[in-house]
Amino acid sequence: MTIHELVRSTERYVNSAFEVPQDYKQNAQRLCWKYNQTSPDAQEERQAILKELLGTCSDKTFIEPSFRCDYGFNIHVHGFMFMNYNCVILDTSPVHIGNGAFIAPGCVLACPGHALVAEERMEGIGTSAPIILEDNVWLGANVAVLGGVTIGEGSMIGAGSVVNKDIPAGVIAVGNPCRVLRPVTDADRMKARMNPLEK
């Protein structure tokens, strides 16, 4: 398997970071820098840059600067997504983000991990595994999602959580490590219009 195939693989892999061509990161760094310099009202320019940077995106993909990623081509947004300020995606494996995703400020989606043995770590050896956010997932502020994790449809991850295991659909999950707190229920619905005088 070539490096080109390896980094696009849906399987967990082990390799040396020194084997990855430098232009993979250089192109993403150039486009992220360009994106982060855009004016707040330059929506057409932002959309054009995102379509060049990301593997898959739509006109409903919205990312607030500043944004950083490793390769870009491994990030696939499948419909509407709103990503708030100062988020990072380390896409050394494919990252799939479903329709209706909300990603709060300071979130990190990190596919790679480093070797536990110091000598191997110094040689650049590490792992990587894909991340999947299914439709309508909401990540609270400063959530970290690690490689190999799938978060099920409609689930919400509480602020500051570290997600190192799969999370099922339709739940609220919080903590470090992140654990399911409870399901999302009809009791969680908010009124369309809030009246401060209502009791």
mmCIF file of C-alpha atoms in Angstrom:
data_model
loop_
_atom_site.group_PDB
_atom_site.id
_atom_site.type_symbol
_atom_site.label_atom_id
_atom_site.label_comp_id
_atom_site.label_asym_id
_atom_site.label_seq_id
_atom_site.Cartn_x
_atom_site.Cartn_y
_atom_site.Cartn_z
ATOM 1 C CA MET A 1 0.000 0.000 0.000
ATOM 2 C CA THR A 2 1.343 3.437 -0.923
ATOM 3 C CA ILE A 3 1.401 6.419 1.460
ATOM 4 C CA HIS A 4 -1.288 8.000 -0.716
ATOM 5 C CA GLU A 5 -3.536 4.969 -0.107
ATOM 6 C CA LEU A 6 -2.548 4.590 3.542
ATOM 7 C CA VAL A 7 -3.580 8.055 4.702
ATOM 8 C CA ARG A 8 -6.944 7.644 2.954
ATOM 9 C CA SER A 9 -7.540 4.221 4.475
ATOM 10 C CA THR A 10 -10.565 3.502 6.644
ATOM 11 C CA GLU A 11 -8.388 1.226 8.805
ATOM 12 C CA ARG A 12 -6.128 2.150 11.724
ATOM 13 C CA TYR A 13 -2.482 2.221 10.604
ATOM 14 C CA VAL A 14 1.041 2.617 11.977
ATOM 15 C CA ASN A 15 3.740 4.493 10.079
ATOM 16 C CA SER A 16 6.526 7.039 10.385
ATOM 17 C CA ALA A 17 5.554 10.673 9.949
ATOM 18 C CA PHE A 18 8.786 11.117 8.004
ATOM 19 C CA GLU A 19 7.322 8.964 5.206
ATOM 20 C CA VAL A 20 4.529 11.431 4.440
ATOM 21 C CA PRO A 21 5.296 13.839 1.557
ATOM 22 C CA GLN A 22 5.824 17.413 2.761
ATOM 23 C CA ASP A 23 3.509 18.847 0.110
ATOM 24 C CA TYR A 24 0.516 17.179 1.837
ATOM 25 C CA LYS A 25 0.866 19.576 4.766
ATOM 26 C CA GLN A 26 2.272 22.509 2.823
ATOM 27 C CA ASN A 27 -0.809 22.798 0.622
ATOM 28 C CA ALA A 28 -3.134 22.671 3.646
ATOM 29 C CA GLN A 29 -1.030 25.181 5.571
ATOM 30 C CA ARG A 30 -1.077 27.584 2.628
ATOM 31 C CA LEU A 31 -4.852 27.321 2.186
ATOM 32 C CA CYS A 32 -5.575 27.559 5.932
ATOM 33 C CA TRP A 33 -3.411 30.674 6.154
ATOM 34 C CA LYS A 34 -5.260 32.176 3.185
ATOM 35 C CA TYR A 35 -8.638 31.287 4.690
ATOM 36 C CA ASN A 36 -7.760 32.757 8.078
ATOM 37 C CA GLN A 37 -6.833 36.102 6.461
ATOM 38 C CA THR A 38 -10.233 36.565 4.777
ATOM 39 C CA SER A 39 -12.603 39.373 5.692
ATOM 40 C CA PRO A 40 -15.709 38.379 7.705
ATOM 41 C CA ASP A 41 -17.927 39.392 4.776
ATOM 42 C CA ALA A 42 -15.937 37.467 2.142
ATOM 43 C CA GLN A 43 -18.247 34.443 2.085
ATOM 44 C CA GLU A 44 -17.733 33.635 -1.596
ATOM 45 C CA GLU A 45 -13.954 33.704 -1.190
ATOM 46 C CA ARG A 46 -14.194 31.498 1.895
ATOM 47 C CA GLN A 47 -16.367 28.955 0.084
ATOM 48 C CA ALA A 48 -13.923 28.814 -2.828
ATOM 49 C CA ILE A 49 -10.986 28.166 -0.476
ATOM 50 C CA LEU A 50 -12.881 25.471 1.434
ATOM 51 C CA LYS A 51 -13.740 23.675 -1.805
ATOM 52 C CA GLU A 52 -10.057 23.673 -2.711
ATOM 53 C CA LEU A 53 -8.919 22.644 0.781
ATOM 54 C CA LEU A 54 -11.437 19.989 1.829
ATOM 55 C CA GLY A 55 -12.039 16.597 0.264
ATOM 56 C CA THR A 56 -15.826 17.106 0.361
ATOM 57 C CA CYS A 57 -17.893 20.141 1.315
ATOM 58 C CA SER A 58 -21.013 22.023 0.283
ATOM 59 C CA ASP A 59 -22.178 25.626 0.109
ATOM 60 C CA LYS A 60 -23.567 24.998 3.603
ATOM 61 C CA THR A 61 -20.145 24.319 5.131
ATOM 62 C CA PHE A 62 -19.302 27.233 7.445
ATOM 63 C CA ILE A 63 -16.025 27.503 9.357
ATOM 64 C CA GLU A 64 -15.093 30.507 11.473
ATOM 65 C CA PRO A 65 -11.369 31.417 11.473
ATOM 66 C CA SER A 66 -8.991 30.529 12.728
ATOM 67 C CA PHE A 67 -8.967 26.976 11.431
ATOM 68 C CA ARG A 68 -6.091 24.513 11.037
ATOM 69 C CA CYS A 69 -5.818 21.035 9.550
ATOM 70 C CA ASP A 70 -3.085 18.611 8.511
ATOM 71 C CA TYR A 71 -4.025 17.655 4.938
ATOM 72 C CA GLY A 72 -7.525 18.943 4.191
ATOM 73 C CA PHE A 73 -8.228 16.383 1.478
ATOM 74 C CA ASN A 74 -9.134 13.842 4.187
ATOM 75 C CA ILE A 75 -11.949 16.019 5.603
ATOM 76 C CA HIS A 76 -15.416 15.225 4.218
ATOM 77 C CA VAL A 77 -18.392 17.373 5.234
ATOM 78 C CA HIS A 78 -21.705 15.865 4.118
ATOM 79 C CA GLY A 79 -24.120 18.815 4.129
ATOM 80 C CA PHE A 80 -24.607 21.651 6.612
ATOM 81 C CA MET A 81 -21.865 22.188 9.178
ATOM 82 C CA PHE A 82 -21.125 25.141 11.434
ATOM 83 C CA MET A 83 -17.670 25.098 13.024
ATOM 84 C CA ASN A 84 -16.930 27.936 15.425
ATOM 85 C CA TYR A 85 -13.635 29.724 16.203
ATOM 86 C CA ASN A 86 -10.221 28.131 16.776
ATOM 87 C CA CYS A 87 -10.859 24.535 15.771
ATOM 88 C CA VAL A 88 -8.286 21.997 14.569
ATOM 89 C CA ILE A 89 -8.685 18.805 12.537
ATOM 90 C CA LEU A 90 -5.646 16.533 12.337
ATOM 91 C CA ASP A 91 -6.805 14.499 9.349
ATOM 92 C CA THR A 92 -4.038 11.941 8.947
ATOM 93 C CA SER A 93 -6.958 9.551 8.357
ATOM 94 C CA PRO A 94 -10.377 10.348 6.857
ATOM 95 C CA VAL A 95 -12.699 12.531 8.941
ATOM 96 C CA HIS A 96 -16.388 12.361 8.001
ATOM 97 C CA ILE A 97 -18.755 15.011 9.393
ATOM 98 C CA GLY A 98 -22.469 14.470 8.841
ATOM 99 C CA ASN A 99 -25.210 16.902 7.901
ATOM 100 C CA GLY A 100 -26.353 19.231 10.673
ATOM 101 C CA ALA A 101 -23.117 19.203 12.672
ATOM 102 C CA PHE A 102 -22.440 21.961 15.204
ATOM 103 C CA ILE A 103 -18.842 22.217 16.418
ATOM 104 C CA ALA A 104 -18.180 24.763 19.153
ATOM 105 C CA PRO A 105 -15.041 26.889 19.679
ATOM 106 C CA GLY A 106 -11.751 25.215 20.509
ATOM 107 C CA CYS A 107 -12.625 21.680 19.399
ATOM 108 C CA VAL A 108 -9.952 19.251 18.189
ATOM 109 C CA LEU A 109 -10.549 16.190 16.015
ATOM 110 C CA ALA A 110 -7.277 14.263 16.166
ATOM 111 C CA CYS A 111 -6.808 11.116 14.073
ATOM 112 C CA PRO A 112 -3.082 10.604 14.902
ATOM 113 C CA GLY A 113 -1.381 9.311 18.009
ATOM 114 C CA HIS A 114 2.309 8.900 18.855
ATOM 115 C CA ALA A 115 4.203 5.782 19.904
ATOM 116 C CA LEU A 116 4.258 5.111 23.648
ATOM 117 C CA VAL A 117 7.922 4.035 23.616
ATOM 118 C CA ALA A 118 10.127 7.153 23.623
ATOM 119 C CA GLU A 119 12.694 5.864 21.087
ATOM 120 C CA GLU A 120 9.942 5.024 18.592
ATOM 121 C CA ARG A 121 8.298 8.385 19.206
ATOM 122 C CA MET A 122 11.574 10.142 18.357
ATOM 123 C CA GLU A 123 11.652 8.169 15.096
ATOM 124 C CA GLY A 124 8.296 9.673 14.148
ATOM 125 C CA ILE A 125 6.377 6.416 14.557
ATOM 126 C CA GLY A 126 2.727 6.762 15.348
ATOM 127 C CA THR A 127 -0.801 5.593 14.628
ATOM 128 C CA SER A 128 -3.792 7.042 12.858
ATOM 129 C CA ALA A 129 -7.471 6.094 12.651
ATOM 130 C CA PRO A 130 -10.573 7.699 11.105
ATOM 131 C CA ILE A 131 -13.158 9.835 12.917
ATOM 132 C CA ILE A 132 -16.877 9.872 12.082
ATOM 133 C CA LEU A 133 -19.449 12.384 13.323
ATOM 134 C CA GLU A 134 -22.841 11.182 12.144
ATOM 135 C CA ASP A 135 -25.699 13.558 11.232
ATOM 136 C CA ASN A 136 -26.787 16.226 13.730
ATOM 137 C CA VAL A 137 -23.921 15.800 16.184
ATOM 138 C CA TRP A 138 -23.122 18.747 18.469
ATOM 139 C CA LEU A 139 -19.703 19.097 20.075
ATOM 140 C CA GLY A 140 -19.535 21.548 22.989
ATOM 141 C CA ALA A 141 -16.645 23.958 23.493
ATOM 142 C CA ASN A 142 -13.134 22.499 23.754
ATOM 143 C CA VAL A 143 -14.129 18.900 23.029
ATOM 144 C CA ALA A 144 -11.349 16.557 21.846
ATOM 145 C CA VAL A 145 -12.321 13.604 19.643
ATOM 146 C CA LEU A 146 -9.596 10.981 19.205
ATOM 147 C CA GLY A 147 -8.802 8.686 16.300
ATOM 148 C CA GLY A 148 -11.009 5.651 15.769
ATOM 149 C CA VAL A 149 -14.123 7.263 17.313
ATOM 150 C CA THR A 150 -17.633 7.339 15.841
ATOM 151 C CA ILE A 151 -20.230 9.628 17.447
ATOM 152 C CA GLY A 152 -23.784 8.524 16.693
ATOM 153 C CA GLU A 153 -26.522 10.560 15.062
ATOM 154 C CA GLY A 154 -28.063 13.346 17.115
ATOM 155 C CA SER A 155 -25.716 13.000 20.077
ATOM 156 C CA MET A 156 -24.325 15.944 22.039
ATOM 157 C CA ILE A 157 -20.891 15.960 23.669
ATOM 158 C CA GLY A 158 -20.517 18.223 26.711
ATOM 159 C CA ALA A 159 -17.917 20.992 26.807
ATOM 160 C CA GLY A 160 -14.378 19.941 27.700
ATOM 161 C CA SER A 161 -14.959 16.238 27.084
ATOM 162 C CA VAL A 162 -12.311 13.860 25.724
ATOM 163 C CA VAL A 163 -13.961 11.275 23.467
ATOM 164 C CA ASN A 164 -11.784 8.174 23.173
ATOM 165 C CA LYS A 165 -14.540 5.559 22.600
ATOM 166 C CA ASP A 166 -17.571 5.354 20.319
ATOM 167 C CA ILE A 167 -20.702 7.199 21.486
ATOM 168 C CA PRO A 168 -24.124 5.830 20.491
ATOM 169 C CA ALA A 169 -26.862 7.817 18.755
ATOM 170 C CA GLY A 170 -29.262 10.138 20.540
ATOM 171 C CA VAL A 171 -27.454 10.689 23.822
ATOM 172 C CA ILE A 172 -25.769 13.372 25.913
ATOM 173 C CA ALA A 173 -22.232 12.320 26.822
ATOM 174 C CA VAL A 174 -19.705 14.177 28.975
ATOM 175 C CA GLY A 175 -16.398 13.858 30.771
ATOM 176 C CA ASN A 176 -12.802 12.727 30.512
ATOM 177 C CA PRO A 177 -12.989 10.031 29.388
ATOM 178 C CA CYS A 178 -16.363 10.805 27.813
ATOM 179 C CA ARG A 179 -19.257 8.660 29.024
ATOM 180 C CA VAL A 180 -22.972 8.563 28.224
ATOM 181 C CA LEU A 181 -24.948 10.634 30.731
ATOM 182 C CA ARG A 182 -28.461 10.032 29.430
ATOM 183 C CA PRO A 183 -30.559 9.915 26.254
ATOM 184 C CA VAL A 184 -31.899 13.053 24.585
ATOM 185 C CA THR A 185 -35.679 13.056 25.219
ATOM 186 C CA ASP A 186 -38.770 15.146 24.490
ATOM 187 C CA ALA A 187 -38.261 16.782 27.891
ATOM 188 C CA ASP A 188 -35.213 18.504 26.373
ATOM 189 C CA ARG A 189 -37.318 20.414 23.827
ATOM 190 C CA MET A 190 -37.269 24.211 24.150
ATOM 191 C CA LYS A 191 -40.268 26.379 23.401
ATOM 192 C CA ALA A 192 -40.092 28.080 20.034
ATOM 193 C CA ARG A 193 -40.633 31.411 21.785
ATOM 194 C CA MET A 194 -39.535 32.011 25.326
ATOM 195 C CA ASN A 195 -41.720 34.353 27.399
ATOM 196 C CA PRO A 196 -39.801 35.637 30.444
ATOM 197 C CA LEU A 197 -43.119 36.321 32.222
ATOM 198 C CA GLU A 198 -44.274 32.707 31.970
ATOM 199 C CA LYS A 199 -44.040 30.575 35.095
#
